[in-house]
Tab-separated table of C-alpha atoms and ligand atoms in Angstrom:
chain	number	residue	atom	x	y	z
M	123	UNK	CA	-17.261	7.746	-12.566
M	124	UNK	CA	-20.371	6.469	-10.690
M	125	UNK	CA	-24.045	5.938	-11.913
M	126	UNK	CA	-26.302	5.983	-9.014
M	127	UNK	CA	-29.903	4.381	-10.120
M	128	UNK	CA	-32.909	6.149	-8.602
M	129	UNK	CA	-34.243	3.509	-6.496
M	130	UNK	CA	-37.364	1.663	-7.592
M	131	UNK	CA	-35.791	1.868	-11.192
M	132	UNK	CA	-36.483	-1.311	-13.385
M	133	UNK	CA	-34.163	-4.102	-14.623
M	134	UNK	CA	-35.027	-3.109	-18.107
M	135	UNK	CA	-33.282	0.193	-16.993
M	136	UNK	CA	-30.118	-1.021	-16.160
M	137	UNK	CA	-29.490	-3.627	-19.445
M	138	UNK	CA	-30.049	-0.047	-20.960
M	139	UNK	CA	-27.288	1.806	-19.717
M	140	UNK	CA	-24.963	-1.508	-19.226
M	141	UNK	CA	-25.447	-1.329	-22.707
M	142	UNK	CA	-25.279	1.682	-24.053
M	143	UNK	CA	-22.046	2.434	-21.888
M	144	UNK	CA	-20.170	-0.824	-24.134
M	145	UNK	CA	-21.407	0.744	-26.949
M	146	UNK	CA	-19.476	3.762	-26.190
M	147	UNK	CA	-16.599	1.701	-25.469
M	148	UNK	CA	-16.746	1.768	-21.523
M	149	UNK	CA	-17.680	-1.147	-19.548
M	150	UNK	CA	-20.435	-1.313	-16.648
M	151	UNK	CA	-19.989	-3.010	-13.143
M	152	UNK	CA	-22.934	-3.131	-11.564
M	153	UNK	CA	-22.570	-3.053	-7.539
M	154	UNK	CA	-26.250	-4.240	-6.009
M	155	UNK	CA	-26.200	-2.768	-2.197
M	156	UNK	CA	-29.311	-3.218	-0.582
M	157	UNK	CA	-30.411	0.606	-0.912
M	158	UNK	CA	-29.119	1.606	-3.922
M	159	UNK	CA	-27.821	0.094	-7.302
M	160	UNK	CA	-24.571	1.909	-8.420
M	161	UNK	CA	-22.787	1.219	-11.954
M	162	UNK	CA	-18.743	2.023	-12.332
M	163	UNK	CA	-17.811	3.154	-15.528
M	164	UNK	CA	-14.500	2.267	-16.289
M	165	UNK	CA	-13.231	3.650	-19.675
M	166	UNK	CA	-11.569	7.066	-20.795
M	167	UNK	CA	-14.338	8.994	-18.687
M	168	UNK	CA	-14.385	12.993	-19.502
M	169	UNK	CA	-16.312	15.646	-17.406
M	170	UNK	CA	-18.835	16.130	-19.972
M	171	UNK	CA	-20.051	12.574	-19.614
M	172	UNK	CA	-21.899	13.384	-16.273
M	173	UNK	CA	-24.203	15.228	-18.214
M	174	UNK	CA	-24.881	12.749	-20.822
M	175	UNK	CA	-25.654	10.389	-18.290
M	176	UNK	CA	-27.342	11.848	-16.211
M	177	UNK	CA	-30.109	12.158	-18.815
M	178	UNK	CA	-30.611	8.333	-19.390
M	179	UNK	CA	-33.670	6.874	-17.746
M	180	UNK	CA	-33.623	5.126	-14.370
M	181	UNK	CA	-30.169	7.638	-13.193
M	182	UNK	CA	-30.407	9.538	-10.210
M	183	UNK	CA	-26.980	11.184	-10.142
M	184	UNK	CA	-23.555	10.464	-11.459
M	185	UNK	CA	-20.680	10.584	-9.254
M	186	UNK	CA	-17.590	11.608	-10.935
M	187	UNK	CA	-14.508	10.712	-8.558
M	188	UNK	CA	-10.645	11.230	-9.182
M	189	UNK	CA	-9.398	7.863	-6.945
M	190	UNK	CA	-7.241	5.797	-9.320
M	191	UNK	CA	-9.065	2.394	-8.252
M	192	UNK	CA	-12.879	2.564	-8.620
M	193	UNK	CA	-14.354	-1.285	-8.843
M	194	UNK	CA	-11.883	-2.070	-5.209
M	195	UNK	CA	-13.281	0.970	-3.283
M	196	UNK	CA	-16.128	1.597	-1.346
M	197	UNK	CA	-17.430	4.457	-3.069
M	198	UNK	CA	-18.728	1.580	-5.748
M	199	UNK	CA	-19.325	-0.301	-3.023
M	200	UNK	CA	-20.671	0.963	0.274
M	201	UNK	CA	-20.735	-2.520	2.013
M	202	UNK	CA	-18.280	-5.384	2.305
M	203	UNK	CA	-16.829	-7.637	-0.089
M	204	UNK	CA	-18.315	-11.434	1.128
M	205	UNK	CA	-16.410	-14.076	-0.467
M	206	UNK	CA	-18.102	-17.814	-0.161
M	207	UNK	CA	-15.281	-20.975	-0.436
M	208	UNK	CA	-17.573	-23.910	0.133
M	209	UNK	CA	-19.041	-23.516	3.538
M	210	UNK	CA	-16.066	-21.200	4.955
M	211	UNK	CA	-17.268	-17.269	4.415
M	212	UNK	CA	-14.473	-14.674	3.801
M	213	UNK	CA	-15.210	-11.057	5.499
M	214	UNK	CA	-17.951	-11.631	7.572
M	215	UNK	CA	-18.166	-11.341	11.153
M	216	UNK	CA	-16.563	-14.360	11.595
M	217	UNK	CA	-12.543	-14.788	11.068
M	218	UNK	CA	-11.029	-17.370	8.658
M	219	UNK	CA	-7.840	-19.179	9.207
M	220	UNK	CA	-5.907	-20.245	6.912
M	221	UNK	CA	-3.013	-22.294	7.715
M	222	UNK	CA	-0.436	-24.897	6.590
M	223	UNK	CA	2.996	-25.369	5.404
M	224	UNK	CA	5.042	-23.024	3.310
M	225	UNK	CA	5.667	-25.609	0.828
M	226	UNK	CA	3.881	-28.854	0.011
M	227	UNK	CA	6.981	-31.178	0.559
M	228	UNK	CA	5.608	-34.856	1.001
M	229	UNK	CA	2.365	-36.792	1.807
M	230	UNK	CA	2.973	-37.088	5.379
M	231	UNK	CA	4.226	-33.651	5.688
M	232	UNK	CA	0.970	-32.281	4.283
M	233	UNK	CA	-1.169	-34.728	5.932
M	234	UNK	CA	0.015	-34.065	9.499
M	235	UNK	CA	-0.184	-30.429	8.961
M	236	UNK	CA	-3.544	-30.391	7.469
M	237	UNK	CA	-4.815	-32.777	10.201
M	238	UNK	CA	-3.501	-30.274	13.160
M	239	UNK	CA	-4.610	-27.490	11.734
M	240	UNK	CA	-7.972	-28.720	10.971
M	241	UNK	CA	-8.041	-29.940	14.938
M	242	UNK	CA	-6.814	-26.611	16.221
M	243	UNK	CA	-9.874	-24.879	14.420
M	244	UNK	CA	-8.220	-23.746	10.707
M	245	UNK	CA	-10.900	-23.201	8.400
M	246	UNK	CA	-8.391	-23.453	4.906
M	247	UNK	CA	-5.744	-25.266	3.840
M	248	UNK	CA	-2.377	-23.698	2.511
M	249	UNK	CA	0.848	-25.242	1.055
M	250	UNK	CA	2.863	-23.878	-2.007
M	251	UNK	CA	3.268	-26.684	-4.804
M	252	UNK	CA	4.670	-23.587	-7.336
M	253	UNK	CA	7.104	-21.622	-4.934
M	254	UNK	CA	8.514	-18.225	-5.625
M	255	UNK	CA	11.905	-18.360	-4.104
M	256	UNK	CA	14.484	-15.880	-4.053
M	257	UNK	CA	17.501	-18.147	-5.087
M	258	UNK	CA	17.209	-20.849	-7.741
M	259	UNK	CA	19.233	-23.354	-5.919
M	260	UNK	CA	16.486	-23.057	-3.084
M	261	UNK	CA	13.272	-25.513	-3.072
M	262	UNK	CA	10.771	-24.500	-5.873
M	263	UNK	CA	7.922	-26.790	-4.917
M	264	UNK	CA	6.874	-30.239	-6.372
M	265	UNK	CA	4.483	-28.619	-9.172
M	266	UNK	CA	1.734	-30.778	-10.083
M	267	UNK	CA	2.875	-33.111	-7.747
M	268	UNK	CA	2.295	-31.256	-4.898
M	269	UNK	CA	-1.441	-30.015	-5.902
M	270	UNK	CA	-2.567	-33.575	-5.981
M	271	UNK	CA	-0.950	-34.041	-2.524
M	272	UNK	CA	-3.420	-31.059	-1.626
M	273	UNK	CA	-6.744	-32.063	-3.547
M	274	UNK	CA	-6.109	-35.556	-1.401
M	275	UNK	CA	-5.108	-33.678	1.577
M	276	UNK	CA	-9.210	-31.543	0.989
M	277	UNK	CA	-10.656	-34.831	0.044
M	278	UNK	CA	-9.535	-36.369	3.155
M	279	UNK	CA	-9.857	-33.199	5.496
M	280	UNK	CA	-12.842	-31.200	3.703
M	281	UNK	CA	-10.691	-28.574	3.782
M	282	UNK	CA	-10.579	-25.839	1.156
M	283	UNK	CA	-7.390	-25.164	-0.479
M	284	UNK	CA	-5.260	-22.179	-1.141
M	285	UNK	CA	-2.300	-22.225	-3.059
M	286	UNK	CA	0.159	-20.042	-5.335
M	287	UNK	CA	-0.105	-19.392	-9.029
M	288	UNK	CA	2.950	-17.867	-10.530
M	289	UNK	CA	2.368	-17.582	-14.152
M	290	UNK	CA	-0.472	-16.875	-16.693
M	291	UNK	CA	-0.007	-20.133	-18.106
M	292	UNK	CA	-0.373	-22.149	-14.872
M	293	UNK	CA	-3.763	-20.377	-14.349
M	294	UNK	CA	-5.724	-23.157	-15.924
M	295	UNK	CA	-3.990	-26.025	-13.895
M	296	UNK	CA	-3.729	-24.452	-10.758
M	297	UNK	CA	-7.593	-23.348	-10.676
M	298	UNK	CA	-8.496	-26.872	-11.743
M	299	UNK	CA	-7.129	-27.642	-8.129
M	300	UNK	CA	-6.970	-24.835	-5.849
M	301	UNK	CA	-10.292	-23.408	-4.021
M	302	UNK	CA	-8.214	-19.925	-3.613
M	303	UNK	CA	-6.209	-19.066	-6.180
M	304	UNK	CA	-2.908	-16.997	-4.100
M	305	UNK	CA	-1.012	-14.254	-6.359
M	306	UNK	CA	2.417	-14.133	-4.426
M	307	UNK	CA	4.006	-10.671	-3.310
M	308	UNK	CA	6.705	-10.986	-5.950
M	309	UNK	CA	3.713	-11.593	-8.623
M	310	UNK	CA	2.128	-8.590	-7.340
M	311	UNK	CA	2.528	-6.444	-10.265
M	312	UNK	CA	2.354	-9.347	-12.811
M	313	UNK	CA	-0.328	-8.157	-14.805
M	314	UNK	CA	-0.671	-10.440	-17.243
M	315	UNK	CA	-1.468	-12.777	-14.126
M	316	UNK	CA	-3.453	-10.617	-12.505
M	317	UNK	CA	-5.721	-10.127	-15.809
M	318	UNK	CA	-5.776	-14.213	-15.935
M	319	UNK	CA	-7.021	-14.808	-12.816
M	320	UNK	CA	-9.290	-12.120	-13.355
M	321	UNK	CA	-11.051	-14.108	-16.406
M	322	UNK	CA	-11.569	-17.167	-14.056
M	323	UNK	CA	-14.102	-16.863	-11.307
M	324	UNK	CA	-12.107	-18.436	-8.921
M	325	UNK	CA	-11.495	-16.031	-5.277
M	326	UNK	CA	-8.019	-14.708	-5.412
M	327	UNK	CA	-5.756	-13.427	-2.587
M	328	UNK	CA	-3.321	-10.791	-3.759
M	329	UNK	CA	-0.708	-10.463	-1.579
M	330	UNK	CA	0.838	-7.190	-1.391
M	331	UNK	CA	4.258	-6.546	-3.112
M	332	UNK	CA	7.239	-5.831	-0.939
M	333	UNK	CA	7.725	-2.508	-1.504
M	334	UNK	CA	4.168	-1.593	-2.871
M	335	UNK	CA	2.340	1.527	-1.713
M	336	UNK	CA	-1.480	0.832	-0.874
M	337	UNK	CA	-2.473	2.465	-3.992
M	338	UNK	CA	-0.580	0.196	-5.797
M	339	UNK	CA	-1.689	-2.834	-4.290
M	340	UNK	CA	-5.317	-1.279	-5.013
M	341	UNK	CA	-4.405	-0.953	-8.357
M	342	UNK	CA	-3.199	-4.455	-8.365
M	343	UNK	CA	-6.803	-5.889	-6.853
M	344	UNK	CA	-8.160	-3.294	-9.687
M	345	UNK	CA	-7.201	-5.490	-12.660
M	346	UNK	CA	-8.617	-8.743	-11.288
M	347	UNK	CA	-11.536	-6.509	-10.969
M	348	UNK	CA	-11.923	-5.230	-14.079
M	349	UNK	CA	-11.517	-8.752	-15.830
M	350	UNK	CA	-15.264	-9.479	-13.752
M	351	UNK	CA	-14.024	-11.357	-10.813
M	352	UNK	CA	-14.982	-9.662	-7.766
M	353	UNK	CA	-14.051	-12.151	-5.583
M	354	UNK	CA	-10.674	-10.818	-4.265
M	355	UNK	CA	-9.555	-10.297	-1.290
M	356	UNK	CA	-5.971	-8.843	0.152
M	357	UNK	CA	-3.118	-9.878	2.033
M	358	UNK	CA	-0.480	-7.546	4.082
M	359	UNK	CA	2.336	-9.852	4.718
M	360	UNK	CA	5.154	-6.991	6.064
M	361	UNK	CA	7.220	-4.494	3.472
M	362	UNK	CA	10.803	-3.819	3.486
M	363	UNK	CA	12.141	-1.748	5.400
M	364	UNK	CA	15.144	-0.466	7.091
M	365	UNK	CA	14.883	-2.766	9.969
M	366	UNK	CA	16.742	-6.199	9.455
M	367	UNK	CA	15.858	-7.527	12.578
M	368	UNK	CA	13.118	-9.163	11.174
M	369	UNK	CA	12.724	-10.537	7.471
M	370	UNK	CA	9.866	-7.944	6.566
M	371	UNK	CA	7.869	-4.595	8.441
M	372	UNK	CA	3.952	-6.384	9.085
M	373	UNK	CA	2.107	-3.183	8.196
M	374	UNK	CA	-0.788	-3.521	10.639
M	375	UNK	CA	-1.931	0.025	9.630
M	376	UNK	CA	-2.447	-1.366	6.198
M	377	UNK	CA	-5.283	-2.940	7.580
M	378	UNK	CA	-7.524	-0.117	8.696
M	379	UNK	CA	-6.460	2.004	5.936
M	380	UNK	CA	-7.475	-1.047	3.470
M	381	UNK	CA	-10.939	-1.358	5.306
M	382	UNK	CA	-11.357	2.226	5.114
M	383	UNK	CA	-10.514	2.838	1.390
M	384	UNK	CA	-12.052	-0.570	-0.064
M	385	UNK	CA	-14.535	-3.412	0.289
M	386	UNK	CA	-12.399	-6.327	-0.215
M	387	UNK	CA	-11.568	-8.610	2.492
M	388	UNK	CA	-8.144	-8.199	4.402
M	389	UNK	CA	-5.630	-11.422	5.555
M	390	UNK	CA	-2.785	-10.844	7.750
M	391	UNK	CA	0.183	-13.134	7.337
M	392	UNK	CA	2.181	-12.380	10.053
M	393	UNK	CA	4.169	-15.504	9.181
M	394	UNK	CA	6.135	-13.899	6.019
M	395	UNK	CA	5.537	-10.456	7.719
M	396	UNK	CA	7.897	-10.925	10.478
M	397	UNK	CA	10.035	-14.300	9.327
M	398	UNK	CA	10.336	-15.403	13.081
M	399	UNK	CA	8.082	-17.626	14.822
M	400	UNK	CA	8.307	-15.875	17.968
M	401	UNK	CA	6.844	-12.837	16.545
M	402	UNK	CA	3.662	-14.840	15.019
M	403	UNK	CA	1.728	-15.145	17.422
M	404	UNK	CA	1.579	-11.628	19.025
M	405	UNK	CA	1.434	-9.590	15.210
M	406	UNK	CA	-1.509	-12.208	15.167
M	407	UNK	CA	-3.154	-10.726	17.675
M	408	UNK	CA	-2.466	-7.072	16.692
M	409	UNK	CA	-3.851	-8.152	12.972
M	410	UNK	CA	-7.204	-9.006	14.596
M	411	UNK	CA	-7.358	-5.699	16.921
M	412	UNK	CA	-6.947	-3.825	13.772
M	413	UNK	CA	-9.532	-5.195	12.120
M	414	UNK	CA	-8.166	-8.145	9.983
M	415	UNK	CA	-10.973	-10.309	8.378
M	416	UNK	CA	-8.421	-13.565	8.762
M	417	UNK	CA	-4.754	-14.794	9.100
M	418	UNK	CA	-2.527	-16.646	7.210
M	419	UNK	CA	-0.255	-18.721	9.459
M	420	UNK	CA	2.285	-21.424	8.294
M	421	UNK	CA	2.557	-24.790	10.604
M	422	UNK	CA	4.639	-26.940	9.755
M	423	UNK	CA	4.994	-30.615	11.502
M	424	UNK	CA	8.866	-30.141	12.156
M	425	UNK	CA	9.861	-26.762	11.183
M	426	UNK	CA	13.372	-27.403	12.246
M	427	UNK	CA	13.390	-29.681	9.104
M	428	UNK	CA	11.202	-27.501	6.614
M	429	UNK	CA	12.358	-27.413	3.254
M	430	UNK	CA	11.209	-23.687	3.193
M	431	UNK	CA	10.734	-20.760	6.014
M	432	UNK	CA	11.020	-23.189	8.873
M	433	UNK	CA	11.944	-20.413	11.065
M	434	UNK	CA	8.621	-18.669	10.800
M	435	UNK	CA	6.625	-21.855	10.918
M	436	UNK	CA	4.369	-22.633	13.976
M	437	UNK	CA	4.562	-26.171	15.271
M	438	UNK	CA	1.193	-27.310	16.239
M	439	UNK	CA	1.458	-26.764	19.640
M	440	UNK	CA	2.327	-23.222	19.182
M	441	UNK	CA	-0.428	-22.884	16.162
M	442	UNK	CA	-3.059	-24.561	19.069
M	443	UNK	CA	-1.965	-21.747	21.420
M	444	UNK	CA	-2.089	-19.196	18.695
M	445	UNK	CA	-5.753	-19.823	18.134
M	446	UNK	CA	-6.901	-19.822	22.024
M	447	UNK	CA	-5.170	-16.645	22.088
M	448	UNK	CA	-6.726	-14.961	19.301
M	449	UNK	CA	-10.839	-15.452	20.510
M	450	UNK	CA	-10.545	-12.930	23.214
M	451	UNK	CA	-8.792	-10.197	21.358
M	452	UNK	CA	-11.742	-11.043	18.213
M	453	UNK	CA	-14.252	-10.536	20.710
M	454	UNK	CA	-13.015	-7.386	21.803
M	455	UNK	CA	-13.845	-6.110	18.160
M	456	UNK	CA	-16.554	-7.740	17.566
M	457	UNK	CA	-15.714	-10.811	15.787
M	458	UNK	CA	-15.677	-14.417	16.304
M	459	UNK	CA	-13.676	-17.279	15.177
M	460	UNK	CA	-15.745	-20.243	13.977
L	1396	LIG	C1	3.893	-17.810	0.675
L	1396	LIG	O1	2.747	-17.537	1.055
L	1396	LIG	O2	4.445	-18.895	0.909
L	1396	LIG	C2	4.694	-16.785	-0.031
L	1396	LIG	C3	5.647	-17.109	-0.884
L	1396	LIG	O3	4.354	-15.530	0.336
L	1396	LIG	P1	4.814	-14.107	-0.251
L	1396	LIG	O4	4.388	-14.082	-1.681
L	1396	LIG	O5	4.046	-13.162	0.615
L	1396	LIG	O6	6.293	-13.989	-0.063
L	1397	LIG	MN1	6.501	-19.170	2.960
């Protein structure tokens, strides 16, 4: 349920109910939209509650609504989710790009990539250093290894980084280094992650699981939430599906339905979402029509020699071409790429 503050109430007002709600055992988010201030109350909520407090001083109205995720959805929060990595902003009117390799293989590798990108107009870094990977006898990433390669790849660069966290226990390491922390499809539903990354105040991506239904990836985004870091945004990178022609469905309806139902930013990665390179460029595009506050692309140097997903890897002419392409169709709906 929702407490909607009369407007003009006072400050002293809303420590009140924040707490008086903990003392009850619920806990208070406080959303601060420029009209109105609106608290969620997340907890073991019953009808007769509304009553209760709608009695405390400074409350207009409570809301009581029967969506599953609450802190994620815009009835708690009318306007969008802005997320703030360095000087790069995250779901404003201007697109982000985020691209590198898949995986963080060598110094060179990394430099190259991060140099292109950077020149081609990529606002944030990516690489893997802790890979998820389908068969253990495939490349798992070089660890620590590779997140030094990508704090000297953003010293050198000024580049923010993104990369994947796969475990609780890596949380502290891997924010110590990353700018974004990246929860992985597979990791999804790893709550115990999800509530870790929730403690730090670090922005998150959640990428969507690979056969999750949007309420479950809202769910997802909810725990992170409810830990007290709201700065999370979402990533559709394709869903199984029948079709084997490519390696996963992109979902570009996700994205309007996402923009609709929540606040939070929205990536597409059309990179894992299709598995081809071919196909990158023009799901790209349709990600941006539909409304997509940024892309996730991988580059890679030589992707005929990639240790990992070389076929869906842009070389940097193709990445270059990618991004000339992609200005018209933002402007078309109102957005801009830096
Ligand atoms: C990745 O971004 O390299 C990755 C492993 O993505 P996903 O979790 O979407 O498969
Ligand atoms: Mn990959």
């Amino acid at each position: 349920m929702f407490i909607v503050l009369r407007q003009g109430h006072t400050e002293g007002e809303l420590t009140e109910i924040l707490e008086q709600l903990t003392q009850m055992g619920f806990s208070g988010h406080v959303s601060q939209g420029v009209e109105r201030t609106v608290v969620g109350v997340v907890g073991r909520t019953y009808p007769e509650l509304k009553e209760t407090l709608e009695m405390w001083p400074g409350v207009d109205e409570v809301v009581p609504i029967s969506r599953p995720h609450k802190l994620s959805g815009r009835e708690f929060q009318p306007q969008d989710t802005v997320i703030k990595v360095g000087d790069v902003t995250i779901g404003g009117e201007v697109l982000v790009v985020m691209a590198g390799p898949c995986a963080v293989e060598t110094e060179e590798q990394l430099l190259e990539a991060a140099r292109a990108v950077k020149a081609a107009g990529a606002k944030i870094l990516r690489g893997g250093a802790f890979k998820p990977s389908t068969s253990p006898y495939s490349f798992r990433g070089l660890g620590q290894d590779g997140l030094d390669l990508l704090a000297q790849a953003r010293q050198e660069t000024g580049m923010p980084i993104i990369t994947e966290v796969m475990t609780p226990q890596d949380v502290e390491l891997v924010s110590r280094y990353a700018d974004i922390l990246q929860v992985g499809a597979r990791n999804m539903q790893n709550f115990t992650l999800l509530d870790e990354v929730g403690k730090t105040q670090k922005p998150v991506m959640l990428k969507r699981g690979m056969s999750a239904t949007i309420q479950e990836w809202l769910l997802s985004a909810e725990y992170i939430l409810a830990q007290g870091n709201r700065q999370v945004m979402l990533c559709e990178r394709g869903i199984r599906t029948f079709e084997t022609y490519t390696r996963n469905t992109m979902d570009i309806s996700a994205i309007p339905i996402i923009k609709k139902l929540s606040h939070l930013p929205i990536i597409a990665d059309p990179s894992h979402g299709t598995g081809k390179w071919h196909l990158v460029t023009p799901l790209s595009l349709a990600a941006v029509a539909a409304g997509a506050d940024g892309l996730m692309i991988e580059v890679h140097p030589r992707p005929d020699q990639a240790l990992k997903d070389g076929a869906q890897s842009l070389t940097f002419d193709n990445f270059q071409q990618l991004m000339a392409q992609v200005v018209p169709v933002a402007a078309s709906v109102g957005r801009k790429i830096a």
